[in-house]
Each structure stands twice: as structure tokens, then as C-alpha cells.
mmCIF file of C-alpha atoms in Angstrom:
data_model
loop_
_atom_site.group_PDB
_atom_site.id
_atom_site.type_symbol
_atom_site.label_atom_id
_atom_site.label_comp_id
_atom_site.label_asym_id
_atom_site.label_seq_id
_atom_site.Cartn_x
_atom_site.Cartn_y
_atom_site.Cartn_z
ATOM 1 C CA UNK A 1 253.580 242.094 -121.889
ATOM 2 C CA UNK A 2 250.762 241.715 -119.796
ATOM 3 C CA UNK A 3 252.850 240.182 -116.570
ATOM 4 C CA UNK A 4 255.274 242.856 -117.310
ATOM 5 C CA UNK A 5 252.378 245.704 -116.722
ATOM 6 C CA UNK A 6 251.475 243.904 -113.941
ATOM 7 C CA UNK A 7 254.725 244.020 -111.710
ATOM 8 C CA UNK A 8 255.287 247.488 -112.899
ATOM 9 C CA UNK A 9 252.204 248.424 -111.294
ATOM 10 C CA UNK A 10 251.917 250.270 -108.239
ATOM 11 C CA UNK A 11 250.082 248.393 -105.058
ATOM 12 C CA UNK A 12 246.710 248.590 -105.053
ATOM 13 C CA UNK A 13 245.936 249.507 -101.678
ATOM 14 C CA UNK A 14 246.951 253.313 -99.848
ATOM 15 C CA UNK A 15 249.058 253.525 -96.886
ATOM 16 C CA UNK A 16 247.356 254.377 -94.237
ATOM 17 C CA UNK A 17 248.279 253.862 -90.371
ATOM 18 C CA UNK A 18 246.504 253.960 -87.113
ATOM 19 C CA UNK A 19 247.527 254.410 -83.544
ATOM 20 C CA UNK A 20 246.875 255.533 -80.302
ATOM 21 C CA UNK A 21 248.546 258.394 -78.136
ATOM 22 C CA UNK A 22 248.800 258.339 -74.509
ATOM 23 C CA UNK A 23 245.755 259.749 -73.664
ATOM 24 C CA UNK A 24 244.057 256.892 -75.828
ATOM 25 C CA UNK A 25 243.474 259.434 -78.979
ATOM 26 C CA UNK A 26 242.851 257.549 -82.019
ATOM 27 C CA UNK A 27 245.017 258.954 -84.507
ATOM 28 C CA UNK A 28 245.331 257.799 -88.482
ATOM 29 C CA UNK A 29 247.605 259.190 -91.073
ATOM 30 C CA UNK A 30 249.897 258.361 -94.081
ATOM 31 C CA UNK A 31 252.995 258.274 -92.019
ATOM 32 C CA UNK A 32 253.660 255.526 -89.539
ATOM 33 C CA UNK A 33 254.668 256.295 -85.465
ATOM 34 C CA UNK A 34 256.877 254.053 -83.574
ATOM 35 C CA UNK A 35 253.395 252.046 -82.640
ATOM 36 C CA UNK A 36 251.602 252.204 -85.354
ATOM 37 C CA UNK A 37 249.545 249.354 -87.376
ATOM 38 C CA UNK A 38 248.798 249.689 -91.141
ATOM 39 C CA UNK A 39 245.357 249.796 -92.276
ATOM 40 C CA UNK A 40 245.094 248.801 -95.675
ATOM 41 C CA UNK A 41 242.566 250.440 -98.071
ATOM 42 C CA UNK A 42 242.093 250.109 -101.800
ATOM 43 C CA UNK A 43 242.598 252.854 -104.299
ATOM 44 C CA UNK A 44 240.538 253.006 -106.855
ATOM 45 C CA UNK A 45 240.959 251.634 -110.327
ATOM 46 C CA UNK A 46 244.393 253.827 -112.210
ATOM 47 C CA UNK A 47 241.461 254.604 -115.114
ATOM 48 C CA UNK A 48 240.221 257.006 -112.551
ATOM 49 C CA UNK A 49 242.889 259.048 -110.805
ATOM 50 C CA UNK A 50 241.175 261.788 -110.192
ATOM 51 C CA UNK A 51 238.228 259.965 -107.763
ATOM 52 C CA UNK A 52 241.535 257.771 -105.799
ATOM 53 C CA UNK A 53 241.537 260.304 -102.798
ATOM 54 C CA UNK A 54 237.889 260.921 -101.957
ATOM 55 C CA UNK A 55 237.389 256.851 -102.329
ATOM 56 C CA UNK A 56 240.162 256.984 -99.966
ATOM 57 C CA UNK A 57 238.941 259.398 -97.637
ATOM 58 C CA UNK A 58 235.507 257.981 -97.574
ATOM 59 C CA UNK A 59 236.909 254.481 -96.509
ATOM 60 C CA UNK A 60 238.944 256.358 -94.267
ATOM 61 C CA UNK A 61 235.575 257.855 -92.597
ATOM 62 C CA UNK A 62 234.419 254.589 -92.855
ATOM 63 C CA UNK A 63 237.345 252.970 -90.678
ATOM 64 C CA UNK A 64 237.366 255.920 -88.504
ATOM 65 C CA UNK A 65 233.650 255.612 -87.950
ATOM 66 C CA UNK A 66 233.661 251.842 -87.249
ATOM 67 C CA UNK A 67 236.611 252.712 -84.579
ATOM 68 C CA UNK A 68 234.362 255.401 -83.238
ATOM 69 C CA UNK A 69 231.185 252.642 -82.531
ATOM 70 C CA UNK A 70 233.460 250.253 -80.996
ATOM 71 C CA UNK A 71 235.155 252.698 -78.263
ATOM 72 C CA UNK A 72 231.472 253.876 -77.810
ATOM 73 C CA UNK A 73 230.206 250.855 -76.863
ATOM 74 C CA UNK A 74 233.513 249.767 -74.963
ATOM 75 C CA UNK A 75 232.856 252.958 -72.068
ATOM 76 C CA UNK A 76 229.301 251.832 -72.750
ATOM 77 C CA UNK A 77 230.128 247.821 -71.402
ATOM 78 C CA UNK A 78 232.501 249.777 -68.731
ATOM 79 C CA UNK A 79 229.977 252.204 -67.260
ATOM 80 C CA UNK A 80 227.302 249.349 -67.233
ATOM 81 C CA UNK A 81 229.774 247.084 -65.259
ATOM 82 C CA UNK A 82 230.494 250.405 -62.833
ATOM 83 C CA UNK A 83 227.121 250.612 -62.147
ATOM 84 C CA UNK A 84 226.797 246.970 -61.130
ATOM 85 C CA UNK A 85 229.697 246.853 -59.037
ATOM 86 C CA UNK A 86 228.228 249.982 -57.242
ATOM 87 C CA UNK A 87 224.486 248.445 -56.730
ATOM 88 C CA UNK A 88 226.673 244.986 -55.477
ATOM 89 C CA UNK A 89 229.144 247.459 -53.121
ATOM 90 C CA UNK A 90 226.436 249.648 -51.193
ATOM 91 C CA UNK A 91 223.997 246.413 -51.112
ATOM 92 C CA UNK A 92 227.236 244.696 -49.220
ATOM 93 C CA UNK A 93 227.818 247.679 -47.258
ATOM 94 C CA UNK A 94 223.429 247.432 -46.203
ATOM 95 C CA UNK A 95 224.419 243.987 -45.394
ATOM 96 C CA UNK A 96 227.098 244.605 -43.054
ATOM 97 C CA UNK A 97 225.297 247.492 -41.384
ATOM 98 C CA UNK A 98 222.243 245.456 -40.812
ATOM 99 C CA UNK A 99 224.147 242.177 -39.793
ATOM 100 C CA UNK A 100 226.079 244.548 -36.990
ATOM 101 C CA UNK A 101 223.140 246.688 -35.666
ATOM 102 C CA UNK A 102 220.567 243.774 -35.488
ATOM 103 C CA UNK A 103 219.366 242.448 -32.086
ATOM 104 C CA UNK A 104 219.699 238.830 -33.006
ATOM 105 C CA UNK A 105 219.766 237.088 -36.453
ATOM 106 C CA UNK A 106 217.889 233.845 -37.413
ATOM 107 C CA UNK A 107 217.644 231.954 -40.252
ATOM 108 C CA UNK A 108 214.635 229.644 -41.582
ATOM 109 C CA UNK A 109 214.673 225.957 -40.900
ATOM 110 C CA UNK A 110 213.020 223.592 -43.711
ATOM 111 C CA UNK A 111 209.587 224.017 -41.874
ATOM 112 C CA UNK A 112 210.027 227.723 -42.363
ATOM 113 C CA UNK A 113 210.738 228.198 -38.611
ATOM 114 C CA UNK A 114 212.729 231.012 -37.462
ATOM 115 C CA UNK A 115 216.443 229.500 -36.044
ATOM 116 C CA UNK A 116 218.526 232.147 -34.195
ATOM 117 C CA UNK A 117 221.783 232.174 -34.964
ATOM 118 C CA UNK A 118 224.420 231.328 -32.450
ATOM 119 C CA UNK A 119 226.854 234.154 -31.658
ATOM 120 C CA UNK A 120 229.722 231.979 -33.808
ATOM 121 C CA UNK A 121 227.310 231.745 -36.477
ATOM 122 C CA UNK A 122 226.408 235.420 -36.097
ATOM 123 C CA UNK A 123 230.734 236.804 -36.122
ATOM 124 C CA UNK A 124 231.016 233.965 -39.431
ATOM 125 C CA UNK A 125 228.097 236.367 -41.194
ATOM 126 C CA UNK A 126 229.510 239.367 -39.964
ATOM 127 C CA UNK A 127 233.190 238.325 -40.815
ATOM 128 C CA UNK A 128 231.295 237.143 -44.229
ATOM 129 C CA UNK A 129 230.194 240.238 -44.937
ATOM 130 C CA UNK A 130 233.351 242.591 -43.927
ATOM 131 C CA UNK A 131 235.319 240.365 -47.052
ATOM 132 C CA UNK A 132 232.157 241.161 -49.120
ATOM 133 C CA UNK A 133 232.238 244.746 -48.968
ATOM 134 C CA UNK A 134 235.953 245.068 -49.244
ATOM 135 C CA UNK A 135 236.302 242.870 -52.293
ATOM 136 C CA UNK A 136 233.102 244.866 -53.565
ATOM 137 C CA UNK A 137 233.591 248.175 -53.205
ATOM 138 C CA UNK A 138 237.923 248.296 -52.543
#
């Protein structure tokens, strides 16, 4: 009798779906989209109908929320790695400008004498620097 209770038994978790539009909207609802994925969330016992939707809602909020925190800290990672890439682009770009205006270049030997640098060696660090800023800043 038991088993037979059991089958008859509705699932014990709420439809629920989640997806994204095209301008990367998070969207959840009861009825699945073309891309959707199913989020599963428990209902709440069948003794107590009555508290199955706010249980449902609440986890709901709770899924939504946890979404929420992990886009947040996704344009977080994004804008930290913009920033970088713009400090590494305009100290390229201070390279170049400096390698192109200066007089002469030199480098330090392993005495910690100063070593001008031969006009190949000078168009190699200027060349050098050209494929830095363009891979740097685009």
C-alpha cells in the first residue's frame, strides 16, 4: 500500500527554469525557453500545502541571489583584468616613446657599468617594444 502511495505521488521538487536573453538578462520561470536549464527545488512536505509556494519562492530568491553574487564578481574579475591590461598598455606605450626619443640607450654590464647599445641593439628594443604595445593595448 505503501509503494503504491509512493508512485502515485507527485515529484518532490518544482519546476523551475533559468536562462539567459540576448542581452545576458537572467531570467527564471515555470515555463521552459528553447535554451533553458531546469533548476530543481524542493517543495515542501504535501502535510503543508499551504507554505509550498513561499518555500519555493524563498529558494527561488535564494538561487536568484547566488546568480546575482557570481555575475557580480565575474564584471568584478573583468574590470580588474581591464585595468591591468591598461597600466601594462600605456607603460608599453612610455616604453616605446622613451626608447624612440632617447639620445642613446645603454644597458648595465655585471660590474654595473653603463654599455651603450649598438644601433642594431637599439632598432631590436625599439622593434621589441612596437610588438609590445600592439599586443598590449590592440
Amino acid at each position: 500500500m505503501g509503494l503504491l502511495l509512493a508512485l502515485c505521488a507527485p515529484p518532490s521538487w518544482a519546476e523551475v527554469y533559468k536562462w539567459t536573453d540576448e542581452q545576458g538578462n537572467v531570467h527564471f520561470g515555470d515555463r521552459p525557453s528553447e535554451d533553458a536549464e531546469e533548476v530543481r527545488i524542493r517543495k515542501a512536505p504535501a502535510a503543508a500545502p499551504a507554505r509550498t509556494p513561499r518555500n519555493t519562492r524563498r529558494r527561488l530568491g535564494s538561487i536568484m541571489e547566488q546568480d546575482r553574487r557570481k555575475r557580480a564578481e565575474a564584471r568584478a574579475k573583468e574590470r580588474e583584468e581591464r585595468d591591468k591590461r591598461r597600466s601594462q598598455c600605456a607603460f608599453a606605450r612610455d616604453r616605446l616613446r622613451n626608447l624612440s626619443e632617447a639620445t642613446y640607450l645603454y644597458d648595465l654590464d655585471e660590474q654595473g657599468q653603463r654599455r651603450v647599445l649598438s644601433h642594431e641593439q637599439r632598432s631590436a628594443a625599439e622593434r621589441q617594444a612596437r610588438q609590445d604595445v600592439q599586443r598590449l593595448c590592440g
